[in-house]
Amino acid sequence: MSTPLRLGIAGLGTVGAGVIKIVRKQASLLQHRCGREITISAVSARSRDKDRGVNISAYAWEDDPVALATRDDVDVFVELMGGSDGPAKAATEAALAAGKHVVTANKAMLATHGQLLAGLAEQTGCALRYEAAVAGGIPVVKSLGEGLAGNEITRVMGVMNGSCNYILTRMESAGLTYEEVFDEANALGFLEADPELDVGGIDAAHKLAILSALAFGTRVDFDGVEIEGIGRVKIEDIRHAADMGYRIKLLGVAQMTGRGLEQRMAPCLVPALSPIGQLEGGTNMVVIEGSDVGQIVLRGAGAGEGPTASAVMGDVCDIARGLRLPVFGQPAETLATAPRTQSATPAPYYLRMALHDKPGALAKIATVLGEAGISINRMRQYGHADDEAPVLIVTHKTTRAALNQALEAMEGTGVVTAAPVALRIESV
Amino acid sequence: MSTPLRLGIAGLGTVGAGVIKIVRKQASLLQHRCGREITISAVSARSRDKDRGVNISAYAWEDDPVALATRDDVDVFVELMGGSDGPAKAATEAALAAGKHVVTANKAMLATHGQLLAGLAEQTGCALRYEAAVAGGIPVVKSLGEGLAGNEITRVMGVMNGSCNYILTRMESAGLTYEEVFDEANALGFLEADPELDVGGIDAAHKLAILSALAFGTRVDFDGVEIEGIGRVKIEDIRHAADMGYRIKLLGVAQMTGRGLEQRMAPCLVPALSPIGQLEGGTNMVVIEGSDVGQIVLRGAGAGEGPTASAVMGDVCDIARGLRLPVFGQPAETLATAPRTQSATPAPYYLRMALHDKPGALAKIATVLGEAGISINRMRQYGHADDEAPVLIVTHKTTRAALNQALEAMEGTGVVTAAPVALRIESV
Ligand SMILES: NC(=O)c1ccc[n+]([C@@H]2O[C@H](COP(=O)([O-])OP(=O)(O)OC[C@H]3O[C@@H](n4cnc5c(N)ncnc54)[C@H](OP(=O)(O)O)[C@@H]3O)[C@@H](O)[C@H]2O)c1
Ligand SMILES: NC(=O)c1ccc[n+]([C@@H]2O[C@H](COP(=O)([O-])OP(=O)(O)OC[C@H]3O[C@@H](n4cnc5c(N)ncnc54)[C@H](OP(=O)(O)O)[C@@H]3O)[C@@H](O)[C@H]2O)c1
């Protein structure tokens, strides 16, 4: 009989409490599957006395996560505090330096310090696993890094922030404005303490940057992700999109092109009947395209106690069973630095703007687009009561650079009342 | 630098040729990801001279797969011949006995001899991997056995025979009969040499039996799968189902109940708008439900050269990276023998029958159902020209046992012209 695998868990919030529950209730199942017992030696959080819905009296307590991470009776440091820096990073570094394996759900930390931490882990021969950091319960890190390891990956796409998808689908189904649904979601506790992490697209971009590294063998490059949040999407956009057979999703796309790596996270129009278009509420979906496997679609809960703890435990089981892999699929020092391309892949775009109601205004816009080499697929001006004429344009395929040039020139014409909204139409 | 991992490949058909292509074209990617070279030492097939679209002159040739499997220069025996017994089984046994790892795509062999082979592999400490045997390119064995290892699995469902799904969706879209589409699919080479393996549900049932073992920690019990093929599904059934918001799919369901393990593979009605209901053509889908993760849906190509070879290579990479797991998720000798339950979980059923056009015929059927304790949700009799009155009934929830009793009693009434068609309505 092998020795038990002993965990030290820092962070006893939603995910931490979920992990403790699974370790307890599935003890015999885990032992069967891993060939050894999984135990908890010690835990840490900010306040020792908080009721967490699980009894932690059997575990040693540490006030300091760094002290927890380096305890002699801890084999695996489980980091569930969050935050890109501070105690999460300090304790993870300390654990790896002390030869402890690490399991984390912390996408912010990995997106920011992934290269550093991977290097550390590989130097000391430790596992650093992070299935829970991307798309919650969906085993996407495992699928991409292991199951599809025989493929050259060409594109990875995902709806990976449940809160944003909840907001967008709820606006549509209830006919509410962005602001109304935002307040509702916030009151329900669906949004991070800093909601901009969710609605600003940052959380989802963290996840995309991690998947990119794994997919393309490149260094994690969070700063290379073009990020646009969902704050400018109006209920009208959702309706116009629906009229044309599309839905609006906060979609992440990472794609290796001849010119470099393209990573973008932005609200996009996707075909309403595609798997991504049909995604409702808080559910996540990741689409992986590989040279040989074609398209693989994975779908499941992207957050919440059970699903996230399930992903953490998958990693713990892998470690218990002896799996040791390079953190991003190949040794950290061999990860390439890919040149960044700024949405260079052409696509049609959806444009919404309001024009001052003056003769020739629409013609000016059409001219500006033409001068930027952008041809118009459809254009529609809506009836209106006040001085502002709402206009909706769908372009043929164009590059983001050409579009940006046109958007800038539009401002110069003096006929648009505010910066137009431009949403990419993505073929998924 | 580690030593290369040397493959011996038996079977150079669709999948074998695909594997050779990936080993060649992705050589440097594989080396980066696995930390060692993947090479091919020797190959085997029936005829040495056949043009297989890949040049095999660099590899040693063996006429006998058993000789191949035990060669000194082979670390991993890759079995891609097929067939539950014969050379596939002999060579797999020989490989394991000689301490070679095995990767196979052979669901027939695993469904029949899984317990034996798992025991052998675990005795000699070898890996026996079979991702390609279930749902082609979809990493379902890995997701279930590793990523979701922290969950008690409650139900696994899947559309896992692309040919059947192709036939059913094509009948619907083209308005063709089963026989017409069957002939078409056969001519296109979509069906196995013995088509009954596909349309009889046997191939899909092999896959389900394998997934069950992995999901529930039970011995592979192929004989415990209730199997019904798609041969009795008529275009009318597809149309009636569509009218009620359903589609017909050859669906496998494995479910652990308080009474035992329920495994069934049969054409079912599923909600048209569910992920399974929307599945078109040859695509496969597997749905996994776990205690903590909730529902995970995986979708992708279930067959074909690229996707199947991708799955084989995922297994090869795992072995190259040192992964050694029990074959069915826990040691073979600890796998339980679950009692079989025969579709005990109640469900509504769709019944189609034809009655002799005599007064009181319908009343007799209704009485028989009532006597079996089955209540009727909808009943419809169609206009007709001849002596046979087509009747369609949707029941409320009932057990299969009660239904079988009613179906038997119906025969006794003398009013049904032939055995009724009964399809389960599955909530997915
Ligand atoms: N929640 C999800 O659905 C989900 C999904 C995927 C990934 N994640 C990731 O999982 C991690 C944890 O998320 P969560 O939702 O569980 O967060 P949470 O509920 O806010 O819990 C955070 C925990 O960390 C502890 N903590 C915070 N700062 C600390 C410090 N300086 N020293 C010691 N302990 C500290 C807190 O202690 P107190 O309880 O004493 O305040 C709390 O127990 C984050 O990285 C998050 O991004 C979460
Ligand atoms: N095709 C798919 O999409 C797919 C998907 C999932 C799983 N699988 C599984 O993968 C396996 C292979 O399928 P496949 O489609 O590649 O089959 P295939 O195209 O019919 O090829 C079978 C190969 O095995 C060789 N072979 C047969 N009997 C042999 C014997 N007695 N000794 C030596 N070689 C022998 C054949 O040799 P010759 O070429 O000389 O006749 C042929 O090269 C099967 O278990 C199948 O169920 C296939």
Short mmCIF file of N, CA, C and O in Angstrom, two decimals, chain A residues 281-378:
data_model
loop_
_atom_site.label_atom_id
_atom_site.label_comp_id
_atom_site.label_asym_id
_atom_site.label_seq_id
_atom_site.Cartn_x
_atom_site.Cartn_y
_atom_site.Cartn_z
N GLY A 281 -27.09 30.98 -20.45
CA GLY A 281 -26.75 31.22 -19.04
C GLY A 281 -25.28 31.09 -18.72
O GLY A 281 -24.41 31.51 -19.49
N GLY A 282 -24.99 30.48 -17.57
CA GLY A 282 -23.62 30.45 -17.07
C GLY A 282 -22.75 29.36 -17.64
O GLY A 282 -21.59 29.20 -17.22
N THR A 283 -23.28 28.57 -18.56
CA THR A 283 -22.51 27.45 -19.11
C THR A 283 -21.32 27.94 -19.94
O THR A 283 -21.40 28.96 -20.58
N ASN A 284 -20.24 27.20 -19.88
CA ASN A 284 -19.04 27.50 -20.68
C ASN A 284 -18.91 26.52 -21.84
O ASN A 284 -19.42 25.39 -21.77
N MET A 285 -18.20 26.94 -22.85
CA MET A 285 -17.91 26.05 -23.97
C MET A 285 -16.54 26.38 -24.53
O MET A 285 -16.19 27.54 -24.67
N VAL A 286 -15.80 25.33 -24.84
CA VAL A 286 -14.50 25.52 -25.49
C VAL A 286 -14.48 24.69 -26.76
O VAL A 286 -14.91 23.53 -26.75
N VAL A 287 -14.02 25.28 -27.83
CA VAL A 287 -13.91 24.60 -29.12
C VAL A 287 -12.43 24.54 -29.47
O VAL A 287 -11.74 25.55 -29.43
N ILE A 288 -11.97 23.33 -29.77
CA ILE A 288 -10.56 23.14 -30.10
C ILE A 288 -10.47 22.59 -31.52
O ILE A 288 -11.18 21.64 -31.85
N GLU A 289 -9.64 23.19 -32.35
CA GLU A 289 -9.47 22.67 -33.71
C GLU A 289 -8.06 22.19 -33.91
O GLU A 289 -7.10 22.93 -33.68
N GLY A 290 -7.94 20.94 -34.31
CA GLY A 290 -6.61 20.34 -34.46
C GLY A 290 -6.42 19.81 -35.87
O GLY A 290 -7.38 19.50 -36.58
N SER A 291 -5.15 19.67 -36.26
CA SER A 291 -4.79 19.24 -37.60
C SER A 291 -5.45 17.92 -37.98
O SER A 291 -5.85 17.72 -39.12
N ASP A 292 -5.56 17.00 -37.05
CA ASP A 292 -6.05 15.67 -37.39
C ASP A 292 -7.41 15.37 -36.79
O ASP A 292 -8.24 14.71 -37.40
N VAL A 293 -7.65 15.86 -35.61
CA VAL A 293 -8.90 15.52 -34.91
C VAL A 293 -10.08 16.32 -35.44
O VAL A 293 -11.23 15.95 -35.23
N GLY A 294 -9.80 17.43 -36.15
CA GLY A 294 -10.90 18.31 -36.58
C GLY A 294 -11.37 19.14 -35.40
O GLY A 294 -10.54 19.60 -34.61
N GLN A 295 -12.68 19.29 -35.27
CA GLN A 295 -13.21 20.16 -34.23
C GLN A 295 -13.76 19.36 -33.05
O GLN A 295 -14.61 18.49 -33.21
N ILE A 296 -13.28 19.68 -31.86
CA ILE A 296 -13.78 19.08 -30.63
C ILE A 296 -14.47 20.17 -29.81
O ILE A 296 -13.93 21.27 -29.66
N VAL A 297 -15.67 19.90 -29.34
CA VAL A 297 -16.42 20.88 -28.55
C VAL A 297 -16.63 20.31 -27.15
O VAL A 297 -17.08 19.19 -26.99
N LEU A 298 -16.30 21.11 -26.15
CA LEU A 298 -16.45 20.70 -24.75
C LEU A 298 -17.35 21.70 -24.05
O LEU A 298 -17.18 22.90 -24.19
N ARG A 299 -18.29 21.20 -23.27
CA ARG A 299 -19.28 22.07 -22.68
C ARG A 299 -19.58 21.65 -21.25
O ARG A 299 -19.66 20.45 -20.96
N GLY A 300 -19.76 22.60 -20.35
CA GLY A 300 -20.09 22.27 -18.97
C GLY A 300 -20.10 23.51 -18.11
O GLY A 300 -20.01 24.63 -18.62
N ALA A 301 -20.23 23.30 -16.81
CA ALA A 301 -20.28 24.42 -15.89
C ALA A 301 -18.89 25.03 -15.74
O ALA A 301 -17.93 24.32 -15.47
N GLY A 302 -18.82 26.34 -15.91
CA GLY A 302 -17.53 27.01 -15.88
C GLY A 302 -17.16 27.55 -14.52
O GLY A 302 -16.07 28.07 -14.34
N ALA A 303 -18.04 27.42 -13.56
CA ALA A 303 -17.76 27.95 -12.23
C ALA A 303 -18.66 27.27 -11.23
O ALA A 303 -19.45 26.38 -11.57
N GLY A 304 -18.54 27.68 -9.97
CA GLY A 304 -19.36 27.10 -8.92
C GLY A 304 -18.57 26.12 -8.10
O GLY A 304 -17.57 25.57 -8.56
N GLU A 305 -19.04 25.87 -6.89
CA GLU A 305 -18.32 25.03 -5.94
C GLU A 305 -18.01 23.63 -6.49
O GLU A 305 -16.85 23.21 -6.54
N GLY A 306 -19.05 22.91 -6.89
CA GLY A 306 -18.87 21.52 -7.32
C GLY A 306 -17.99 21.38 -8.54
O GLY A 306 -16.98 20.66 -8.52
N PRO A 307 -18.35 22.04 -9.64
CA PRO A 307 -17.55 21.89 -10.86
C PRO A 307 -16.09 22.31 -10.68
O PRO A 307 -15.19 21.63 -11.17
N THR A 308 -15.86 23.42 -9.98
CA THR A 308 -14.48 23.88 -9.84
C THR A 308 -13.70 22.92 -8.95
O THR A 308 -12.54 22.58 -9.24
N ALA A 309 -14.32 22.47 -7.86
CA ALA A 309 -13.65 21.51 -6.98
C ALA A 309 -13.40 20.19 -7.71
O ALA A 309 -12.37 19.52 -7.48
N SER A 310 -14.31 19.80 -8.59
CA SER A 310 -14.11 18.58 -9.39
C SER A 310 -12.82 18.69 -10.20
O SER A 310 -12.03 17.73 -10.28
N ALA A 311 -12.60 19.85 -10.80
CA ALA A 311 -11.39 20.05 -11.62
C ALA A 311 -10.14 20.02 -10.74
O ALA A 311 -9.13 19.41 -11.11
N VAL A 312 -10.21 20.65 -9.58
CA VAL A 312 -9.07 20.61 -8.65
C VAL A 312 -8.75 19.16 -8.29
O VAL A 312 -7.60 18.73 -8.31
N MET A 313 -9.79 18.39 -8.01
CA MET A 313 -9.58 17.00 -7.59
C MET A 313 -9.04 16.13 -8.74
O MET A 313 -8.30 15.18 -8.51
N GLY A 314 -9.43 16.44 -9.97
CA GLY A 314 -8.84 15.73 -11.11
C GLY A 314 -7.33 15.90 -11.12
O GLY A 314 -6.58 14.94 -11.30
N ASP A 315 -6.89 17.12 -10.87
CA ASP A 315 -5.45 17.38 -10.81
C ASP A 315 -4.80 16.66 -9.64
O ASP A 315 -3.70 16.11 -9.77
N VAL A 316 -5.47 16.68 -8.50
CA VAL A 316 -4.92 15.99 -7.32
C VAL A 316 -4.78 14.50 -7.62
O VAL A 316 -3.75 13.88 -7.31
N CYS A 317 -5.78 13.92 -8.26
CA CYS A 317 -5.70 12.49 -8.60
C CYS A 317 -4.54 12.21 -9.55
O CYS A 317 -3.82 11.22 -9.40
N ASP A 318 -4.37 13.08 -10.55
CA ASP A 318 -3.24 12.90 -11.47
C ASP A 318 -1.93 12.86 -10.70
O ASP A 318 -1.05 12.03 -10.98
N ILE A 319 -1.78 13.78 -9.76
CA ILE A 319 -0.53 13.82 -8.99
C ILE A 319 -0.41 12.57 -8.13
O ILE A 319 0.66 11.95 -8.05
N ALA A 320 -1.52 12.15 -7.52
CA ALA A 320 -1.49 10.95 -6.69
C ALA A 320 -1.08 9.73 -7.51
O ALA A 320 -0.41 8.82 -7.02
N ARG A 321 -1.49 9.72 -8.78
CA ARG A 321 -1.19 8.59 -9.65
C ARG A 321 0.17 8.72 -10.33
O ARG A 321 0.54 7.87 -11.16
N GLY A 322 0.87 9.81 -10.03
CA GLY A 322 2.25 9.91 -10.51
C GLY A 322 2.45 10.67 -11.80
O GLY A 322 3.56 10.69 -12.35
N LEU A 323 1.42 11.31 -12.31
CA LEU A 323 1.57 12.04 -13.57
C LEU A 323 2.44 13.29 -13.37
O LEU A 323 2.18 14.11 -12.51
N ARG A 324 3.48 13.41 -14.17
CA ARG A 324 4.34 14.60 -14.12
C ARG A 324 4.54 15.09 -15.55
O ARG A 324 5.23 14.43 -16.32
N LEU A 325 3.96 16.21 -15.87
CA LEU A 325 4.06 16.74 -17.23
C LEU A 325 4.64 18.14 -17.18
O LEU A 325 4.48 18.84 -16.18
N PRO A 326 5.24 18.57 -18.28
CA PRO A 326 5.63 19.98 -18.33
C PRO A 326 4.35 20.83 -18.20
O PRO A 326 3.28 20.44 -18.68
N VAL A 327 4.48 21.98 -17.55
CA VAL A 327 3.31 22.76 -17.15
C VAL A 327 2.46 23.19 -18.35
O VAL A 327 1.24 23.09 -18.33
N PHE A 328 3.12 23.66 -19.40
CA PHE A 328 2.37 24.07 -20.59
C PHE A 328 2.59 23.11 -21.76
O PHE A 328 2.69 23.52 -22.92
N GLY A 329 2.71 21.83 -21.44
CA GLY A 329 2.73 20.83 -22.50
C GLY A 329 4.10 20.53 -23.06
O GLY A 329 4.30 19.51 -23.71
N GLN A 330 5.05 21.42 -22.87
CA GLN A 330 6.44 21.17 -23.26
C GLN A 330 7.31 22.00 -22.31
O GLN A 330 6.81 22.94 -21.68
N PRO A 331 8.59 21.66 -22.18
CA PRO A 331 9.40 22.35 -21.17
C PRO A 331 9.32 23.87 -21.30
O PRO A 331 9.35 24.41 -22.42
N ALA A 332 9.22 24.55 -20.17
CA ALA A 332 9.00 26.00 -20.17
C ALA A 332 10.05 26.73 -21.00
O ALA A 332 9.74 27.70 -21.70
N GLU A 333 11.30 26.27 -20.93
CA GLU A 333 12.35 27.02 -21.64
C GLU A 333 12.26 26.84 -23.15
O GLU A 333 12.89 27.57 -23.91
N THR A 334 11.44 25.88 -23.61
CA THR A 334 11.27 25.71 -25.06
C THR A 334 10.04 26.43 -25.59
O THR A 334 9.78 26.40 -26.80
N LEU A 335 9.27 27.06 -24.73
CA LEU A 335 8.09 27.79 -25.20
C LEU A 335 8.54 28.99 -26.03
O LEU A 335 9.45 29.71 -25.63
N ALA A 336 7.90 29.18 -27.16
CA ALA A 336 8.33 30.23 -28.08
C ALA A 336 7.70 31.58 -27.72
O ALA A 336 6.68 31.64 -27.05
N THR A 337 8.34 32.64 -28.16
CA THR A 337 7.73 33.97 -28.04
C THR A 337 7.14 34.29 -29.40
O THR A 337 7.87 34.58 -30.35
N ALA A 338 5.84 34.20 -29.51
CA ALA A 338 5.21 34.40 -30.82
C ALA A 338 5.00 35.88 -31.06
O ALA A 338 4.62 36.61 -30.15
N PRO A 339 5.24 36.33 -32.29
CA PRO A 339 4.87 37.72 -32.60
C PRO A 339 3.37 37.89 -32.46
O PRO A 339 2.61 36.96 -32.71
N ARG A 340 2.94 39.06 -32.03
CA ARG A 340 1.50 39.32 -31.88
C ARG A 340 0.94 39.89 -33.17
O ARG A 340 1.57 40.73 -33.80
N THR A 341 -0.22 39.43 -33.54
CA THR A 341 -0.89 40.06 -34.69
C THR A 341 -2.20 40.61 -34.17
O THR A 341 -2.89 39.97 -33.39
N GLN A 342 -2.53 41.78 -34.58
CA GLN A 342 -3.70 42.45 -34.03
C GLN A 342 -4.92 42.16 -34.91
O GLN A 342 -5.19 42.87 -35.86
N SER A 343 -5.68 41.13 -34.56
CA SER A 343 -6.88 40.77 -35.32
C SER A 343 -6.65 40.89 -36.81
O SER A 343 -7.45 41.48 -37.53
N ALA A 344 -5.53 40.36 -37.26
CA ALA A 344 -5.20 40.49 -38.67
C ALA A 344 -6.10 39.62 -39.54
O ALA A 344 -6.35 39.94 -40.70
N THR A 345 -6.60 38.53 -39.00
CA THR A 345 -7.47 37.67 -39.79
C THR A 345 -8.74 38.44 -40.15
O THR A 345 -9.44 38.92 -39.27
N PRO A 346 -9.03 38.57 -41.44
CA PRO A 346 -10.19 39.38 -41.84
C PRO A 346 -11.50 38.72 -41.43
O PRO A 346 -11.58 37.50 -41.33
N ALA A 347 -12.49 39.53 -41.20
CA ALA A 347 -13.83 39.04 -40.85
C ALA A 347 -14.83 40.12 -41.21
O ALA A 347 -14.47 41.30 -41.33
N PRO A 348 -16.08 39.73 -41.41
CA PRO A 348 -17.11 40.77 -41.53
C PRO A 348 -17.33 41.41 -40.15
O PRO A 348 -17.07 40.78 -39.12
N TYR A 349 -17.79 42.62 -40.14
CA TYR A 349 -18.08 43.32 -38.88
C TYR A 349 -19.50 43.88 -38.90
O TYR A 349 -20.05 44.20 -39.96
N TYR A 350 -20.05 43.95 -37.72
CA TYR A 350 -21.34 44.59 -37.47
C TYR A 350 -21.03 45.96 -36.87
O TYR A 350 -20.27 46.04 -35.90
N LEU A 351 -21.58 47.02 -37.44
CA LEU A 351 -21.34 48.37 -36.93
C LEU A 351 -22.67 49.02 -36.56
O LEU A 351 -23.63 48.97 -37.33
N ARG A 352 -22.71 49.59 -35.37
CA ARG A 352 -23.89 50.38 -35.00
C ARG A 352 -23.42 51.78 -34.65
O ARG A 352 -22.46 51.96 -33.90
N MET A 353 -24.11 52.75 -35.19
CA MET A 353 -23.74 54.14 -34.90
C MET A 353 -24.98 55.01 -34.96
O MET A 353 -26.06 54.58 -35.39
N ALA A 354 -24.84 56.22 -34.49
CA ALA A 354 -25.93 57.19 -34.62
C ALA A 354 -25.37 58.39 -35.36
O ALA A 354 -24.27 58.85 -35.05
N LEU A 355 -26.13 58.86 -36.34
CA LEU A 355 -25.65 59.98 -37.15
C LEU A 355 -26.49 61.21 -36.84
O LEU A 355 -27.69 61.12 -36.56
N HIS A 356 -25.85 62.38 -36.88
CA HIS A 356 -26.63 63.62 -36.82
C HIS A 356 -27.55 63.65 -38.03
O HIS A 356 -27.14 63.28 -39.14
N ASP A 357 -28.78 64.04 -37.81
CA ASP A 357 -29.76 63.95 -38.88
C ASP A 357 -29.61 65.11 -39.87
O ASP A 357 -30.38 66.08 -39.87
N LYS A 358 -28.55 65.00 -40.69
CA LYS A 358 -28.29 66.05 -41.69
C LYS A 358 -28.22 65.39 -43.06
O LYS A 358 -27.78 64.25 -43.17
N PRO A 359 -28.59 66.11 -44.09
CA PRO A 359 -28.50 65.52 -45.44
C PRO A 359 -27.07 65.09 -45.74
O PRO A 359 -26.12 65.78 -45.35
N GLY A 360 -26.92 63.95 -46.38
CA GLY A 360 -25.59 63.49 -46.80
C GLY A 360 -24.80 62.77 -45.73
O GLY A 360 -23.68 62.31 -45.99
N ALA A 361 -25.36 62.65 -44.53
CA ALA A 361 -24.60 62.01 -43.44
C ALA A 361 -24.26 60.57 -43.78
O ALA A 361 -23.10 60.14 -43.68
N LEU A 362 -25.26 59.84 -44.22
CA LEU A 362 -25.06 58.43 -44.53
C LEU A 362 -24.06 58.26 -45.68
O LEU A 362 -23.20 57.37 -45.66
N ALA A 363 -24.15 59.14 -46.66
CA ALA A 363 -23.22 59.08 -47.79
C ALA A 363 -21.79 59.25 -47.31
O ALA A 363 -20.87 58.59 -47.79
N LYS A 364 -21.59 60.14 -46.36
CA LYS A 364 -20.24 60.37 -45.85
C LYS A 364 -19.67 59.10 -45.22
O LYS A 364 -18.50 58.77 -45.40
N ILE A 365 -20.52 58.41 -44.47
CA ILE A 365 -20.07 57.17 -43.83
C ILE A 365 -19.70 56.13 -44.88
O ILE A 365 -18.65 55.46 -44.80
N ALA A 366 -20.56 56.02 -45.88
CA ALA A 366 -20.31 55.03 -46.94
C ALA A 366 -19.00 55.36 -47.66
O ALA A 366 -18.21 54.46 -47.99
N THR A 367 -18.75 56.62 -47.86
CA THR A 367 -17.52 57.04 -48.54
C THR A 367 -16.29 56.67 -47.72
O THR A 367 -15.31 56.12 -48.23
N VAL A 368 -16.37 56.97 -46.43
CA VAL A 368 -15.25 56.66 -45.54
C VAL A 368 -14.93 55.17 -45.58
O VAL A 368 -13.77 54.75 -45.66
N LEU A 369 -15.97 54.35 -45.54
CA LEU A 369 -15.76 52.89 -45.58
C LEU A 369 -15.11 52.51 -46.91
O LEU A 369 -14.16 51.72 -46.94
N GLY A 370 -15.64 53.06 -47.97
CA GLY A 370 -15.09 52.76 -49.30
C GLY A 370 -13.62 53.13 -49.39
O GLY A 370 -12.80 52.37 -49.92
N GLU A 371 -13.27 54.28 -48.84
CA GLU A 371 -11.88 54.74 -48.89
C GLU A 371 -10.95 53.82 -48.10
O GLU A 371 -9.77 53.70 -48.41
N ALA A 372 -11.50 53.18 -47.07
CA ALA A 372 -10.68 52.23 -46.30
C ALA A 372 -10.69 50.84 -46.94
O ALA A 372 -10.16 49.88 -46.38
N GLY A 373 -11.32 50.74 -48.11
CA GLY A 373 -11.35 49.46 -48.81
C GLY A 373 -12.35 48.48 -48.24
O GLY A 373 -12.26 47.27 -48.47
N ILE A 374 -13.33 48.99 -47.49
CA ILE A 374 -14.32 48.12 -46.86
C ILE A 374 -15.62 48.18 -47.63
O ILE A 374 -16.20 49.26 -47.79
N SER A 375 -16.09 47.04 -48.11
CA SER A 375 -17.37 47.09 -48.83
C SER A 375 -18.50 46.69 -47.90
O SER A 375 -18.32 45.94 -46.93
N ILE A 376 -19.66 47.24 -48.22
CA ILE A 376 -20.82 47.11 -47.35
C ILE A 376 -21.70 45.96 -47.82
O ILE A 376 -22.01 45.86 -49.01
N ASN A 377 -22.08 45.11 -46.89
CA ASN A 377 -22.95 43.98 -47.20
C ASN A 377 -24.41 44.40 -47.01
O ASN A 377 -25.25 44.20 -47.89
N ARG A 378 -24.73 44.96 -45.87
CA ARG A 378 -26.06 45.55 -45.66
C ARG A 378 -25.93 46.86 -44.90
O ARG A 378 -25.02 47.03 -44.10
#
